[in-house]
């Protein structure tokens, strides 16, 4: 599996699936979650509400992943995952790694060959950039997923991009 990183906007990536750093309600929020909901259009919120009414009445657990269509995004699917929130004592690196591995498993089940991730947990959930990057790169590199050919980390801030490069993700040529 090819593992790269680029600075930029996750919502414009031309990949099979993008991963949303969601909150457990799946009903939108700020940061990456808000940007994805805005770019995907109102049908994404409708799909997330349907998930809450059916298989996820208590919300999506930390480290789990679930997919919806991408609607108005260039990506066919959005894979939602909930990172651990360090501010409320969720400090287990394995929970953060699970966000990546569970998302890859969902991607493989969908038949996605290309997947783009943000830096899960590194925003308002308080994971320090270098630790978040190290966990993310190790989790993806150590979880070969049949059918998934390429994973791209798409980082909005230069500091985060540099952390992912330092952790071993290969810079992708624009």
Coordinates of C-alpha atoms in Angstrom, one line a residue:
X1 CA 0.0 0.0 0.0
X2 CA 1.3 3.4 -0.9
X3 CA 1.3 5.9 2.0
X4 CA 1.7 9.6 1.2
X5 CA 0.8 13.0 2.6
X6 CA -0.1 16.3 1.2
X7 CA -1.0 19.7 2.5
X8 CA -4.5 20.8 1.6
X9 CA -8.3 20.4 1.8
X10 CA -9.6 16.9 2.5
X11 CA -13.0 17.8 0.9
X12 CA -11.6 18.2 -2.6
X13 CA -9.6 14.9 -2.7
X14 CA -10.4 12.7 -5.7
X15 CA -10.2 9.4 -3.9
X16 CA -12.7 6.6 -3.4
X17 CA -13.2 7.4 0.3
X18 CA -12.4 10.2 2.7
X19 CA -12.4 9.7 6.4
X20 CA -14.2 12.1 8.6
X21 CA -12.9 12.9 12.1
X22 CA -16.5 12.9 13.4
X23 CA -17.9 13.3 16.9
X24 CA -20.0 10.4 18.3
X25 CA -23.3 12.0 17.4
X26 CA -22.4 11.9 13.6
X27 CA -24.5 15.1 13.3
X28 CA -21.8 17.4 12.2
X29 CA -19.5 19.7 14.2
X30 CA -16.5 21.9 13.7
X31 CA -13.2 21.5 12.0
X32 CA -12.9 18.6 9.5
X33 CA -16.3 17.3 10.5
X34 CA -18.0 20.6 9.7
X35 CA -16.1 21.1 6.5
X36 CA -17.1 17.6 5.2
X37 CA -20.8 18.1 6.1
X38 CA -20.8 21.5 4.4
X39 CA -19.1 20.2 1.2
X40 CA -21.2 17.0 1.0
X41 CA -24.5 18.8 1.3
X42 CA -27.6 18.2 3.4
X43 CA -28.0 14.6 2.3
X44 CA -25.0 13.6 4.4
X45 CA -26.7 14.8 7.6
X46 CA -29.8 12.9 6.6
X47 CA -27.7 9.7 6.1
X48 CA -26.1 10.2 9.5
X49 CA -29.5 10.7 11.1
X50 CA -30.7 7.5 9.5
X51 CA -27.7 5.6 11.0
X52 CA -28.5 7.1 14.4
X53 CA -32.1 5.9 14.1
X54 CA -31.1 2.4 13.1
X55 CA -27.8 0.8 13.9
X56 CA -26.1 3.5 16.1
X57 CA -28.8 4.9 18.4
X58 CA -26.2 5.6 21.1
X59 CA -23.7 7.2 18.6
X60 CA -20.5 5.9 17.1
X61 CA -18.0 4.6 19.7
X62 CA -14.5 5.9 19.8
X63 CA -12.2 3.9 17.5
X64 CA -15.1 2.5 15.4
X65 CA -15.9 3.4 11.8
X66 CA -19.0 3.5 9.6
X67 CA -19.6 4.7 6.0
X68 CA -22.1 6.8 4.2
X69 CA -22.2 8.0 0.6
X70 CA -20.1 11.0 -0.2
X71 CA -23.0 12.9 -1.9
X72 CA -21.7 16.2 -3.3
X73 CA -18.0 15.4 -2.5
X74 CA -15.6 14.1 -5.2
X75 CA -15.2 11.0 -3.0
X76 CA -17.8 8.2 -3.4
X77 CA -17.9 7.5 0.3
X78 CA -17.3 9.2 3.7
X79 CA -16.0 6.9 6.4
X80 CA -16.8 8.4 9.8
X81 CA -14.6 7.6 12.8
X82 CA -14.5 9.1 16.3
X83 CA -11.1 9.8 17.8
X84 CA -10.3 9.7 21.5
X85 CA -10.6 13.0 23.2
X86 CA -7.5 13.7 25.4
X87 CA -9.3 16.5 27.2
X88 CA -11.7 14.0 28.8
X89 CA -9.1 11.4 29.7
X90 CA -9.1 9.3 26.5
X91 CA -5.3 9.0 26.2
X92 CA -4.9 5.4 24.9
X93 CA -2.9 5.4 21.7
X94 CA -4.5 2.1 20.7
X95 CA -7.9 3.9 20.5
X96 CA -6.5 6.4 18.1
X97 CA -4.8 3.7 16.0
X98 CA -8.1 1.9 15.9
X99 CA -9.7 4.9 14.1
X100 CA -7.3 4.3 11.2
X101 CA -7.5 0.5 11.1
X102 CA -11.3 0.3 11.5
X103 CA -11.6 2.9 8.7
X104 CA -9.3 0.9 6.5
X105 CA -11.4 -2.2 7.1
X106 CA -14.6 -0.3 6.2
X107 CA -12.9 1.0 3.1
X108 CA -11.9 -2.5 2.0
X109 CA -15.4 -3.7 2.6
X110 CA -16.7 -1.0 0.3
X111 CA -14.2 -1.9 -2.4
X112 CA -12.3 1.5 -2.0
X113 CA -8.8 1.4 -3.5
X114 CA -7.9 5.0 -2.5
X115 CA -8.5 6.6 0.9
X116 CA -7.7 10.0 2.3
X117 CA -7.4 10.7 6.0
X118 CA -7.2 13.9 8.1
X119 CA -5.1 14.0 11.3
X120 CA -7.6 12.3 13.6
X121 CA -7.6 13.6 17.1
X122 CA -5.1 16.3 16.5
X123 CA -7.5 19.2 16.5
X124 CA -9.9 20.0 19.3
X125 CA -9.4 16.5 20.8
X126 CA -5.9 17.5 21.9
X127 CA -3.5 15.0 20.5
X128 CA -0.1 16.6 20.0
X129 CA 0.9 16.7 16.3
X130 CA 4.0 14.5 16.4
X131 CA 2.3 11.8 18.5
X132 CA -0.9 11.9 16.4
X133 CA 1.2 11.5 13.2
X134 CA 3.4 8.7 14.6
X135 CA 0.3 6.7 15.7
X136 CA -1.5 7.3 12.4
X137 CA 1.4 6.4 10.1
X138 CA 2.3 3.3 12.2
X139 CA -1.3 2.1 12.3
X140 CA -1.8 2.4 8.6
X141 CA 1.6 1.0 7.6
X142 CA 1.1 -1.9 10.0
X143 CA -2.4 -2.8 8.8
X144 CA -2.1 -4.0 5.2
X145 CA -5.7 -4.0 3.9
X146 CA -6.5 -6.1 0.8
X147 CA -7.8 -3.9 -2.0
X148 CA -6.7 -0.6 -0.6
X149 CA -3.8 0.5 -2.8
X150 CA -3.1 4.0 -1.6
X151 CA -3.6 6.0 1.6
X152 CA -3.1 9.8 1.6
X153 CA -3.0 11.9 4.7
X154 CA -4.3 15.4 3.9
X155 CA -3.2 17.9 6.4
X156 CA -4.6 21.4 6.6
X157 CA -1.8 23.0 8.6
X158 CA 1.9 23.1 7.7
X159 CA 2.9 22.0 11.3
X160 CA 0.7 18.9 10.9
X161 CA 2.1 18.1 7.4
X162 CA 5.6 18.3 8.7
X163 CA 4.8 16.0 11.6
X164 CA 3.4 13.4 9.2
X165 CA 6.5 13.6 7.0
X166 CA 8.7 13.2 10.1
X167 CA 6.6 10.2 11.0
X168 CA 7.4 8.5 7.7
X169 CA 4.6 9.4 5.3
X170 CA 6.0 10.2 1.9
X171 CA 5.4 13.7 0.6
X172 CA 3.2 13.4 -2.5
X173 CA 4.0 15.4 -5.6
X174 CA 1.3 17.9 -6.5

